[in-house]
XYZ file of C-alpha atoms in Angstrom:
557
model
C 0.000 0.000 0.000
C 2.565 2.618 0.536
C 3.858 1.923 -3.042
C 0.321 2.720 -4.195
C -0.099 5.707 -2.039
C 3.907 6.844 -3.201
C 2.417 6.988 -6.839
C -0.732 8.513 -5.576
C 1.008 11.405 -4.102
C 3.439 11.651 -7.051
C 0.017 12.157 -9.437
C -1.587 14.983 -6.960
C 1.145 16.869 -7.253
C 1.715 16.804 -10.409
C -1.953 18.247 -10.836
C -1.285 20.558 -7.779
C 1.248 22.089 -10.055
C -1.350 22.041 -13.102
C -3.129 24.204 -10.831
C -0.924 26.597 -9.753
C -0.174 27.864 -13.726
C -3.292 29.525 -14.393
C -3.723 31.739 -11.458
C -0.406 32.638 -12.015
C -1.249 33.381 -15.665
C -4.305 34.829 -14.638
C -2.751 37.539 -12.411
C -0.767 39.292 -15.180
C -3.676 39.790 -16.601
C -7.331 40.709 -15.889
C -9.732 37.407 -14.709
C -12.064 38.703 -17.114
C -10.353 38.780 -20.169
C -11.642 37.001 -23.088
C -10.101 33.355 -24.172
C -8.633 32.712 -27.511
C -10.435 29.695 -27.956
C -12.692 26.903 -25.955
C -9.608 24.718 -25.509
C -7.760 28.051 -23.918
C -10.778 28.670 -21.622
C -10.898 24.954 -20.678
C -7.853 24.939 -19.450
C -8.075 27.677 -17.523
C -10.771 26.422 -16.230
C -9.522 23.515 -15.060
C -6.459 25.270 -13.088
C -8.705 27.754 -11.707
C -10.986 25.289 -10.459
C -8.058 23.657 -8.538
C -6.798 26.579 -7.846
C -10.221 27.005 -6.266
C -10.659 23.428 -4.454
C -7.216 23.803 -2.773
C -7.571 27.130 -1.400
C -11.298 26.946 -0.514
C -9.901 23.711 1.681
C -6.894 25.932 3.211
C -9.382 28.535 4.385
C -11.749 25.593 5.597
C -8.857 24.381 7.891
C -7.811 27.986 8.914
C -11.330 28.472 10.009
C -11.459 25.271 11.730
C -8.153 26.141 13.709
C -8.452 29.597 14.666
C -12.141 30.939 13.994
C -14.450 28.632 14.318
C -14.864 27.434 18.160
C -18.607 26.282 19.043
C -21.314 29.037 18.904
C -22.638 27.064 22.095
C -22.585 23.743 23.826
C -25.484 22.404 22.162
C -23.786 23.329 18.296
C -23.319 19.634 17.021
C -19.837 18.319 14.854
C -22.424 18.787 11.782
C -23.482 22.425 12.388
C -20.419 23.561 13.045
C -18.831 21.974 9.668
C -21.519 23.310 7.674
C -21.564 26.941 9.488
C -17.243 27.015 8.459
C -18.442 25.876 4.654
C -21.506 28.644 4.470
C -18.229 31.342 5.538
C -15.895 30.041 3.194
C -18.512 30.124 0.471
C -18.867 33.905 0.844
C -14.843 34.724 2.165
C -13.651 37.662 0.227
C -10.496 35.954 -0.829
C -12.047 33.551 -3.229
C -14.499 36.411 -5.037
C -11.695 36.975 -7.842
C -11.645 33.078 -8.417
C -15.590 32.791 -8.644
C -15.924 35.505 -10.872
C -13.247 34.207 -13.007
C -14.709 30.523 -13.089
C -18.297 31.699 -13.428
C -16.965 33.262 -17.179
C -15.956 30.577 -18.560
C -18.488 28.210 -16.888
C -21.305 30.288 -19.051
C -19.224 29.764 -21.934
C -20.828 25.886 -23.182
C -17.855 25.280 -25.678
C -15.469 25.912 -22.926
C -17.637 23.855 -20.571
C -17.661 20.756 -23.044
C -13.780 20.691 -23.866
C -13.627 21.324 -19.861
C -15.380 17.894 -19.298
C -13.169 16.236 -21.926
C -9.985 17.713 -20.628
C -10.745 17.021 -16.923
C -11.862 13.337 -17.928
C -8.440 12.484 -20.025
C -6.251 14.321 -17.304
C -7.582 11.561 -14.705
C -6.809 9.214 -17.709
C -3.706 9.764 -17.896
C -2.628 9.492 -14.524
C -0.398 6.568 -13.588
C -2.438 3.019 -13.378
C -2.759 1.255 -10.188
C -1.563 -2.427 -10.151
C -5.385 -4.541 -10.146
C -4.715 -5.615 -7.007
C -7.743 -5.670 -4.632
C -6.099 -2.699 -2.669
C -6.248 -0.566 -5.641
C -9.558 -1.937 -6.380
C -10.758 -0.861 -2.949
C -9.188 2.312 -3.234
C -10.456 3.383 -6.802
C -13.945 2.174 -5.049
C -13.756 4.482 -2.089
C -12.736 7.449 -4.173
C -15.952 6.798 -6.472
C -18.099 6.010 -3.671
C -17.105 9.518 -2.153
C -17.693 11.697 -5.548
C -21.111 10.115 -5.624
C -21.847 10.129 -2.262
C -21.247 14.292 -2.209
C -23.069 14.424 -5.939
C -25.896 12.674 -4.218
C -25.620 15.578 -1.372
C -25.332 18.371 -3.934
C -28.379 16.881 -6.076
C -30.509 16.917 -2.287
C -29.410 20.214 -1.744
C -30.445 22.189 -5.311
C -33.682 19.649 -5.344
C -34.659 20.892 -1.742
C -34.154 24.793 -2.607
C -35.387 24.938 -6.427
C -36.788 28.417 -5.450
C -33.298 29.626 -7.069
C -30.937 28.390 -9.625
C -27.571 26.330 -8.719
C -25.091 28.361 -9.164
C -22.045 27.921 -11.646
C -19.504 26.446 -8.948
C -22.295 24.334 -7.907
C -22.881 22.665 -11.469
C -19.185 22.769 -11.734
C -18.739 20.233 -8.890
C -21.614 18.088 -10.110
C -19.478 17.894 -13.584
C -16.337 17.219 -12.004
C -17.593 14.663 -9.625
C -19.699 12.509 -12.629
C -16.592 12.522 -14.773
C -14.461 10.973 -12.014
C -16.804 8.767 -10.721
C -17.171 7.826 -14.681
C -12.978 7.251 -14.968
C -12.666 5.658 -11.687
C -15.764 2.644 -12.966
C -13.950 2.231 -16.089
C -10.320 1.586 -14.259
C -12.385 -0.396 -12.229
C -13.808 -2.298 -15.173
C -10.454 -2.591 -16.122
C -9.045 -4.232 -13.076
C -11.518 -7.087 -13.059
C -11.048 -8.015 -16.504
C -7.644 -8.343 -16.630
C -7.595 -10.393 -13.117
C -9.956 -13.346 -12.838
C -9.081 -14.018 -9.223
C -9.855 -10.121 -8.173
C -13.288 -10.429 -10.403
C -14.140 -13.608 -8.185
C -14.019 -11.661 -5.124
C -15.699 -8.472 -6.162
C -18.701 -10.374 -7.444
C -18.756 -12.109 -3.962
C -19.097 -9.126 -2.604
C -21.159 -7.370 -5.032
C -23.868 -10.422 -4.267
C -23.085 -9.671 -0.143
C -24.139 -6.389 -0.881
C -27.179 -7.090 -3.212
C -28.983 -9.127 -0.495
C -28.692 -6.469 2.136
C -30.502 -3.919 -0.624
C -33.118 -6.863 -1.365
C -33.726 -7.353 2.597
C -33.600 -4.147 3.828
C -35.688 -1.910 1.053
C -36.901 -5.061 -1.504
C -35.034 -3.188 -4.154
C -31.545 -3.664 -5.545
C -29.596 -0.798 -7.185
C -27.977 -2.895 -10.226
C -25.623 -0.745 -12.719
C -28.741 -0.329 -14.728
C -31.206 0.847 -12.200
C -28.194 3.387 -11.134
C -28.005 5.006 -14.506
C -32.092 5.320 -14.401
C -31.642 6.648 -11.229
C -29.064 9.112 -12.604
C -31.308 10.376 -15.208
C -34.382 10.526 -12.806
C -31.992 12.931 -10.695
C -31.079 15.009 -13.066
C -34.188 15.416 -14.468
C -35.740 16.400 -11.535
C -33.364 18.458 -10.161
C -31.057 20.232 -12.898
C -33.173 19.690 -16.469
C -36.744 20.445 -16.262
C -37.416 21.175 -13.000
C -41.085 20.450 -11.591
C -42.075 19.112 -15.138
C -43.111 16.379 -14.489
C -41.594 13.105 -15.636
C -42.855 9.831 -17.185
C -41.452 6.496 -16.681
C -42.206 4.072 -19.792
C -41.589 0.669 -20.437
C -43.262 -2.399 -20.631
C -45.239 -4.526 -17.824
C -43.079 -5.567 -15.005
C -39.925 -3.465 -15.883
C -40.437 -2.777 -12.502
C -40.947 1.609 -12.820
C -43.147 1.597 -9.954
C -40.277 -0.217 -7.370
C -37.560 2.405 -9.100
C -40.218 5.302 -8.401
C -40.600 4.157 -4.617
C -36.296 3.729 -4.388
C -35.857 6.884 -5.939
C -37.664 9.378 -3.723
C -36.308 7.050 -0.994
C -32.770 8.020 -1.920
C -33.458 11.961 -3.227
C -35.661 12.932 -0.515
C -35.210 10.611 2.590
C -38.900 9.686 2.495
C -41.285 7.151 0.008
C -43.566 9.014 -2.562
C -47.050 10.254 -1.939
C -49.094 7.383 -3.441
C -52.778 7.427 -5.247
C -55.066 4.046 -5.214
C -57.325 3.287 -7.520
C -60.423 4.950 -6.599
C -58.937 8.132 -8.500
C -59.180 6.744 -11.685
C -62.696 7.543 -11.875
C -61.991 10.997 -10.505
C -58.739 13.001 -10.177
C -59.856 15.559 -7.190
C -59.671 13.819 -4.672
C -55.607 13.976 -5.222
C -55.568 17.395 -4.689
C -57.846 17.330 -1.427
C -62.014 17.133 0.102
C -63.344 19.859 1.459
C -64.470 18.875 5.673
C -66.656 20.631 7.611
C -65.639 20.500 11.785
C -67.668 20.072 14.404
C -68.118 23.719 15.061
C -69.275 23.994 10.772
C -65.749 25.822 10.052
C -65.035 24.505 6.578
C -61.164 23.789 5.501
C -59.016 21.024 2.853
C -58.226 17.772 3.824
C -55.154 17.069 1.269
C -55.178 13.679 -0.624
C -51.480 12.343 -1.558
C -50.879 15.215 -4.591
C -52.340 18.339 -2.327
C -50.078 16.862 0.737
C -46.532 16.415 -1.674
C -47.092 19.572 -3.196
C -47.766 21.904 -0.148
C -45.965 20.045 2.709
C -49.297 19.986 4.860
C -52.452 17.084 5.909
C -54.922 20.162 5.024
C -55.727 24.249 4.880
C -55.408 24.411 8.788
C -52.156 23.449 9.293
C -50.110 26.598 9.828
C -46.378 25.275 9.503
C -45.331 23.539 6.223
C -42.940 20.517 5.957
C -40.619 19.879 2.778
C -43.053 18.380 0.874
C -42.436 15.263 -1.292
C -42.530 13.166 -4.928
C -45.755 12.330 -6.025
C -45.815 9.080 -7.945
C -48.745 8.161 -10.360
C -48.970 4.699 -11.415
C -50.768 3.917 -14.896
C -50.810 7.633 -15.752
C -52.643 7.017 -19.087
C -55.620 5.050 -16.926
C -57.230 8.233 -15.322
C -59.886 10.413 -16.470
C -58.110 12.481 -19.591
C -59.572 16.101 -18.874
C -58.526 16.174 -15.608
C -55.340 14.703 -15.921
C -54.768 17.746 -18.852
C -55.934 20.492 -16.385
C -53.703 18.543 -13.654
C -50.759 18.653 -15.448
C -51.302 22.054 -16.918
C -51.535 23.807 -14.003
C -47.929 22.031 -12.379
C -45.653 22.020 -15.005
C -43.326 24.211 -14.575
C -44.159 25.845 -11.215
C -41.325 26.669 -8.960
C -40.959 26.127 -5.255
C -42.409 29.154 -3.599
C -44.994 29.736 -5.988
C -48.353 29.985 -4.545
C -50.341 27.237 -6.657
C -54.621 26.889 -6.276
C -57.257 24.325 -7.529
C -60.817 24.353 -7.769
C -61.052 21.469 -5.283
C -59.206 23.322 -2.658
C -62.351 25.723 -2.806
C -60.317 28.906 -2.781
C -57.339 28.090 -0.696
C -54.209 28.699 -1.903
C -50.814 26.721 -0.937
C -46.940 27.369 -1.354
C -44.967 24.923 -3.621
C -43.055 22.871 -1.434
C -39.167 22.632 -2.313
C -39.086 19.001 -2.501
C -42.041 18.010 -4.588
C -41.678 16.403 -7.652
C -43.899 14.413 -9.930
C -43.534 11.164 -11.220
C -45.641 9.015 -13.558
C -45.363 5.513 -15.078
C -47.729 4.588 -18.111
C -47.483 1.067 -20.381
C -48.085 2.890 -23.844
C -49.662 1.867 -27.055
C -46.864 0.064 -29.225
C -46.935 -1.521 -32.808
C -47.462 -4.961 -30.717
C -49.586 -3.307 -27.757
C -52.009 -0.755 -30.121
C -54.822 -1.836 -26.929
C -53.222 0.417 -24.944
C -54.309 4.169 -24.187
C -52.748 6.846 -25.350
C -51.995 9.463 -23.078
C -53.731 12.761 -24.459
C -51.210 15.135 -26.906
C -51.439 18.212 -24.105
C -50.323 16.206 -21.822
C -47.521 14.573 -23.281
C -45.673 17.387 -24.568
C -45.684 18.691 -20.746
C -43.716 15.470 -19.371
C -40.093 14.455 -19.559
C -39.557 10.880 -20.431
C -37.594 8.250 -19.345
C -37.759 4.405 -20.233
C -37.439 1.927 -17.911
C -36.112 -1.694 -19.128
C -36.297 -4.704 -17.980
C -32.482 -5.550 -16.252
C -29.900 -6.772 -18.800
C -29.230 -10.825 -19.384
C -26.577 -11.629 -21.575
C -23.125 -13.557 -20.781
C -21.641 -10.131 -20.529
C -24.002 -8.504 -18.812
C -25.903 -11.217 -16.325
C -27.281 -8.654 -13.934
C -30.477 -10.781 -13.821
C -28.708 -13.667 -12.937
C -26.400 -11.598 -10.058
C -29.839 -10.911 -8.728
C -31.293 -14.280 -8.602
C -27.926 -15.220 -7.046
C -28.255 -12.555 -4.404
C -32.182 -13.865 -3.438
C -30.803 -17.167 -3.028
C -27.807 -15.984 -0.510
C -28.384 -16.428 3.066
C -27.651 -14.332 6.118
C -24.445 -15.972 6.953
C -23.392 -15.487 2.884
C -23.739 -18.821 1.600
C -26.066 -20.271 -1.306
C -26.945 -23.572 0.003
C -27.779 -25.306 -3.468
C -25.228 -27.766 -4.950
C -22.697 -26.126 -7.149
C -23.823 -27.870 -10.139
C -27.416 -26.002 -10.468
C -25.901 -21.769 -10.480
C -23.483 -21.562 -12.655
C -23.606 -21.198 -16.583
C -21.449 -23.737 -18.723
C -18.218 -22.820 -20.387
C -16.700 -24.419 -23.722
C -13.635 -23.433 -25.560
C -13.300 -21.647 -28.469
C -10.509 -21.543 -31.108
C -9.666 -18.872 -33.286
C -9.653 -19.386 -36.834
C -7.060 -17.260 -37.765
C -4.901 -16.697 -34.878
C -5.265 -20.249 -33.820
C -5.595 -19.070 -30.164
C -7.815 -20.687 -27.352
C -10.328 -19.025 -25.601
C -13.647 -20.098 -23.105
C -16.598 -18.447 -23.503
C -19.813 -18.764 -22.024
C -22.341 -21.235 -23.704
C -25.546 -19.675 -25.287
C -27.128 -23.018 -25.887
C -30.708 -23.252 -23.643
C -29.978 -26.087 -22.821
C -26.687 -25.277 -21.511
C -25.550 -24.611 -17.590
C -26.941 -24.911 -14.221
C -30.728 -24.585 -13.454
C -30.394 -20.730 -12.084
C -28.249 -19.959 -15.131
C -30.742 -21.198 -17.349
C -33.606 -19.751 -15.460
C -32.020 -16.518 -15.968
C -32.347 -16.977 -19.999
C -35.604 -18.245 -19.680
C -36.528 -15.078 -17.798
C -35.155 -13.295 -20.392
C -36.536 -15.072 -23.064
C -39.764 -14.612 -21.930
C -39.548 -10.710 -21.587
C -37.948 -10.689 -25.451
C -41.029 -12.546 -26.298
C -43.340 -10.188 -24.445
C -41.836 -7.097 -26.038
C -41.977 -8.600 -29.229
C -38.113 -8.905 -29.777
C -36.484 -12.000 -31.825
C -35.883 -14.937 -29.046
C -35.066 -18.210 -29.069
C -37.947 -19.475 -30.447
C -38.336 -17.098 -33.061
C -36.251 -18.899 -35.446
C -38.324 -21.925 -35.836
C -42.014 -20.396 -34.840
C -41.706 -16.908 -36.476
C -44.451 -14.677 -35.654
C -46.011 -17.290 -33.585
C -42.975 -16.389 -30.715
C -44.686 -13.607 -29.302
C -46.363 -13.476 -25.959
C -49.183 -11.076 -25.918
C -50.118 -11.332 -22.039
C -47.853 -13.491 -20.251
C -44.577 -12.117 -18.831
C -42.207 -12.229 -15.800
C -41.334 -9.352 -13.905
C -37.959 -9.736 -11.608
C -39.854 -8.907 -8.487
C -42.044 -11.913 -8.561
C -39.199 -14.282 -10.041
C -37.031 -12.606 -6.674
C -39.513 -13.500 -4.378
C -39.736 -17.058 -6.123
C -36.027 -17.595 -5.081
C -36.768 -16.052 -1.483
C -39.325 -18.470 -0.919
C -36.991 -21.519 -2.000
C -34.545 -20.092 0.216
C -36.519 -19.752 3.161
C -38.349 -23.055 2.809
C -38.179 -25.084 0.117
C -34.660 -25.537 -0.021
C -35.100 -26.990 4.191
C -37.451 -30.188 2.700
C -34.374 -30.636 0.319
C -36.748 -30.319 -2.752
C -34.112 -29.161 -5.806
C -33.977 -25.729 -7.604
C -35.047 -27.380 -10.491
C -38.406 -28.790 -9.697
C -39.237 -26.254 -7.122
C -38.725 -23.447 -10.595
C -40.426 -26.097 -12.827
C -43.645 -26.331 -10.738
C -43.494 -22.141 -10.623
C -43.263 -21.926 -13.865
C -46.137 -24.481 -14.574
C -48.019 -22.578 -11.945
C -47.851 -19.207 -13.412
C -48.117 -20.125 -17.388
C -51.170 -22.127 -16.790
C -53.308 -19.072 -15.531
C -56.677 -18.601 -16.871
C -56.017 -14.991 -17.273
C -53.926 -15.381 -20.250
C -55.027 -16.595 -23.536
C -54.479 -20.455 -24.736
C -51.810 -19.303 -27.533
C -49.673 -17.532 -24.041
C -50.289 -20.720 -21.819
C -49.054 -22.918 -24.839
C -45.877 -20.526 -26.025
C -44.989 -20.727 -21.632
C -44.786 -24.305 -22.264
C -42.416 -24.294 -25.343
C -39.656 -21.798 -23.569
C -39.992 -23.769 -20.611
C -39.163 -27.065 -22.031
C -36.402 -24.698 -24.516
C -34.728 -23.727 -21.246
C -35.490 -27.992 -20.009
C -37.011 -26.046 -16.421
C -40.278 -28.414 -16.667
């Protein structure tokens, strides 16, 4: 480790000294003088921004020492750290740097070449050995950028009454391009070392199963990056428009929706049942009359996230919250176009009124946020409803996917995997039924030897194949080419039937917690699932039959 931290040091200061150049460029000259050209202003603005990172820390520490003794006894650790940042942030000495940043911040061809310059001089720093040590320590430094990204995101999301400012979306930039270099090296380090990529994935399972026990949701690489956009959306983009999640039955945008304002706001999202489908006011709120005949609001789950109160009498509000509307296209279409109307757009602060709150009028709350989910009309779903053209235009979209299953990308199969792990970390099914099966491949013009994984159904352990048939299933649900598709053509595609992960999860809970005890095996307990769930009444014979044919494909009956 001290080698590692030797050639650590050696790389800071070699961008310490990076830093140093353009201040000291910068003070023969005026900080507002025009740049020759973007790459010019980018790398300026990359040494001022060090510049501005090392000496914001040196007055942080001079505050700490010298200035910044407890207000009072009862001042917590946390107050006091965040009253010495709030006087750093406005300390005179750093006004000339801010100024100068904030130019060439506004500037977005400077701001581009910025991000590329700033991601290949992380590049270029000297590679760590893929040891496990580096590993850990690449881990750390990524788990850090996101952790304060996640912290700056909170912050601008729970004060949207005013723009971020330029050294705030600076940050943001900086920290998503190093969390971005320090996954790839990371990427990097478990490719080229099988025994390292063994022990990561062990742990990467470990920490699956706490996700799945504590919150029922698991943050896979793909769910992060939908989390990412949900984030920014919300928070930087399009603030308060309102954003639709898309995707096909089961993709599972209603558990992301839940996680989401979990993680951005510290709380779940306001929820609506299904009575509002037939009417959308009693979202908003009900008028009540009190025993003394005084009349006020009683909010319903939109009125409550977007004011911060339970009704018109409360006098304090709280923060608010995200309001989450499942099957957005299934409600009532001329009240879901005045909804949405009336709250795209609006800012925190504003003072927002509806017809149901009979004249009251509320405060946007800083944290609320809308989120819908909708299963739209496709080419092979043209059943579905469309969600009405005024309303559309006003949302953001995202689309949520089911998670990725491919040999290079099994993060369906490290789920499964991480349902079927116990609380001491152990999988207590004979090694033969997880894993996939391997078979060696030559070359034919180098000669050379290689294993890869085998795509065959038929081939690996039950999970691994279960996996595949999962995915299979979803292909044939979205009307993708699977691996029937070849042989039945058109007659491949499920119209009904499909498999979300949450119910194929809780499958492989269940045979943890009690199958696997009356030593039934993995593969009947999945086969007499499967049966179970393809031979529903609810979907049509052609489904129930096409179930049968991937199941005996994937040899799970």
């Amino acid at each position: 480790m001290k080698e590692k931290t030797s050639k650590f040091e050696e790389v800071v200061d070699k961008v310490e000294r990076a830093q140093e150049k353009a201040p000291q460029k910068e003070s023969t000259v005026s900080f507002g003088e025009k740049w020759a050209s973007p790459g010019e202003g980018a790398e300026q603005l990359y040494a001022l921004w060090r510049d501005y990172g090392r000496k914001r820390m040196e007055l942080v520490g001079e505050y700490r020492e010298k200035r910044a003794e407890p207000k009072d006894e009862k001042e917590s650790l946390a107050d006091r750290a965040r009253r010495i940042q709030a006087t750093v942030a406005v300390d005179t000495k750093l006004a000339p740097l801010r100024t100068a940043i904030r130019s060439r911040f506004q500037d977005s061809g400077v701001r581009a070449m910025f991000e590329r310059t700033l991601e290949r001089e992380l590049t270029e720093q000297e590679k760590l050995a893929p040891s496990y040590e580096n590993y850990v320590h690449e881990r750390e430094l990524k788990d850090e950028a996101e952790m304060r990204r996640l912290e700056l995101y909170s912050d601008i999301f729970s004060h949207r009454e005013k723009e971020p400012d330029e050294l705030t979306l600076l940050e943001i930039t900086d920290l998503g391009t190093r969390t971005k270099v320090a996954e790839r090296r990371m990427r990097k380090m478990e490719s080229e070392n099988p025994e390292l990529s063994a022990k990561l994935s062990f742990e990467r399972l470990k920490n699956y199963r706490e996700q799945l026990k504590r919150d029922g949701f698991i943050w896979t690489p793909s769910r992060e990056k939908l989390f990412n956009k949900i984030m920014e959306h919300l928070v930087i983009v399009n603030q308060n428009r309102p954003l639709l999640l898309y995707g096909e039955t089961g993709t599972g945008k209603t558990r992301l929706a839940r996680a989401a304002s979990q993680r951005l706001t510290g709380n779940p999202p306001h929820e609506v049942g299904e009575e509002a489908k037939t009417d959308i006011r009693p979202l908003l709120g009900l008028r009540s009359i009190d025993k003394d005949k005084e009349t006020f609001v009683t909010y319903g789950p939109l009125g409550q996230a977007l004011s911060g109160k339970k009704s018109s009498r409360d006098k304090e509000a709280g923060s608010g919250g995200i309001f989450y509307m499942d099957e957005m296209n299934g409600y009532p279409p001329d009240g879901l176009r005045s909804l949405i109307k009336q709250l795209s757009g609006r800012r925190a602060g504003e003072e927002i009124s509806f017809a149901a709150w009979t004249g009251s009028s509320e405060k946007l709350a800083p944290q609320f946020g809308f989120v819908g989910s909708a299963n739209l009309p496709s080419e092979k779903h043209p059943d579905r409803v469309e969600l009405p053209v005024e309303v559309a235009r006003e949302l953001g979209s995202l689309e949520v996917d089911y998670p990725p299953q491919s040999p290079k990308n099994p993060e369906l199969y490290e789920m499964m995997l991480a349902a079927l792990m116990d609380q001491n970390d152990r999988i207590r099914v004979p090694k033969e039924e997880l894993p996939p099966e391997w078979q060696e491949v030559v070359d034919v013009q180098t000669n050379a030897k290689r294993f890869e994984i085998d795509t065959e159904p038929k081939a690996g352990g039950t999970l691994w194949r279960f996996a595949e048939f999962v995915a299979a299933i979803q292909k044939s649900y979205k009307g993708e080419e699977n691996t029937l598709t070849a042989t039945l053509r058109d007659a491949s595609y499920l119209r009904h039937a499909v498999l979300d992960p949450g119910l194929v999860l809780s499958w492989l809970q269940e045979y943890r917690k009690s199958a696997m005890r009356s030593h039934e095996s993995l593969k009947d307990f999945l086969g007499t699932k499967i049966t179970e769930w393809g031979a529903q009444k609810i979907y049509p014979e052609e489904d129930r039959n096409l179930v049968k044919k991937f199941q005996e494909k994937f040899q799970l009956g």
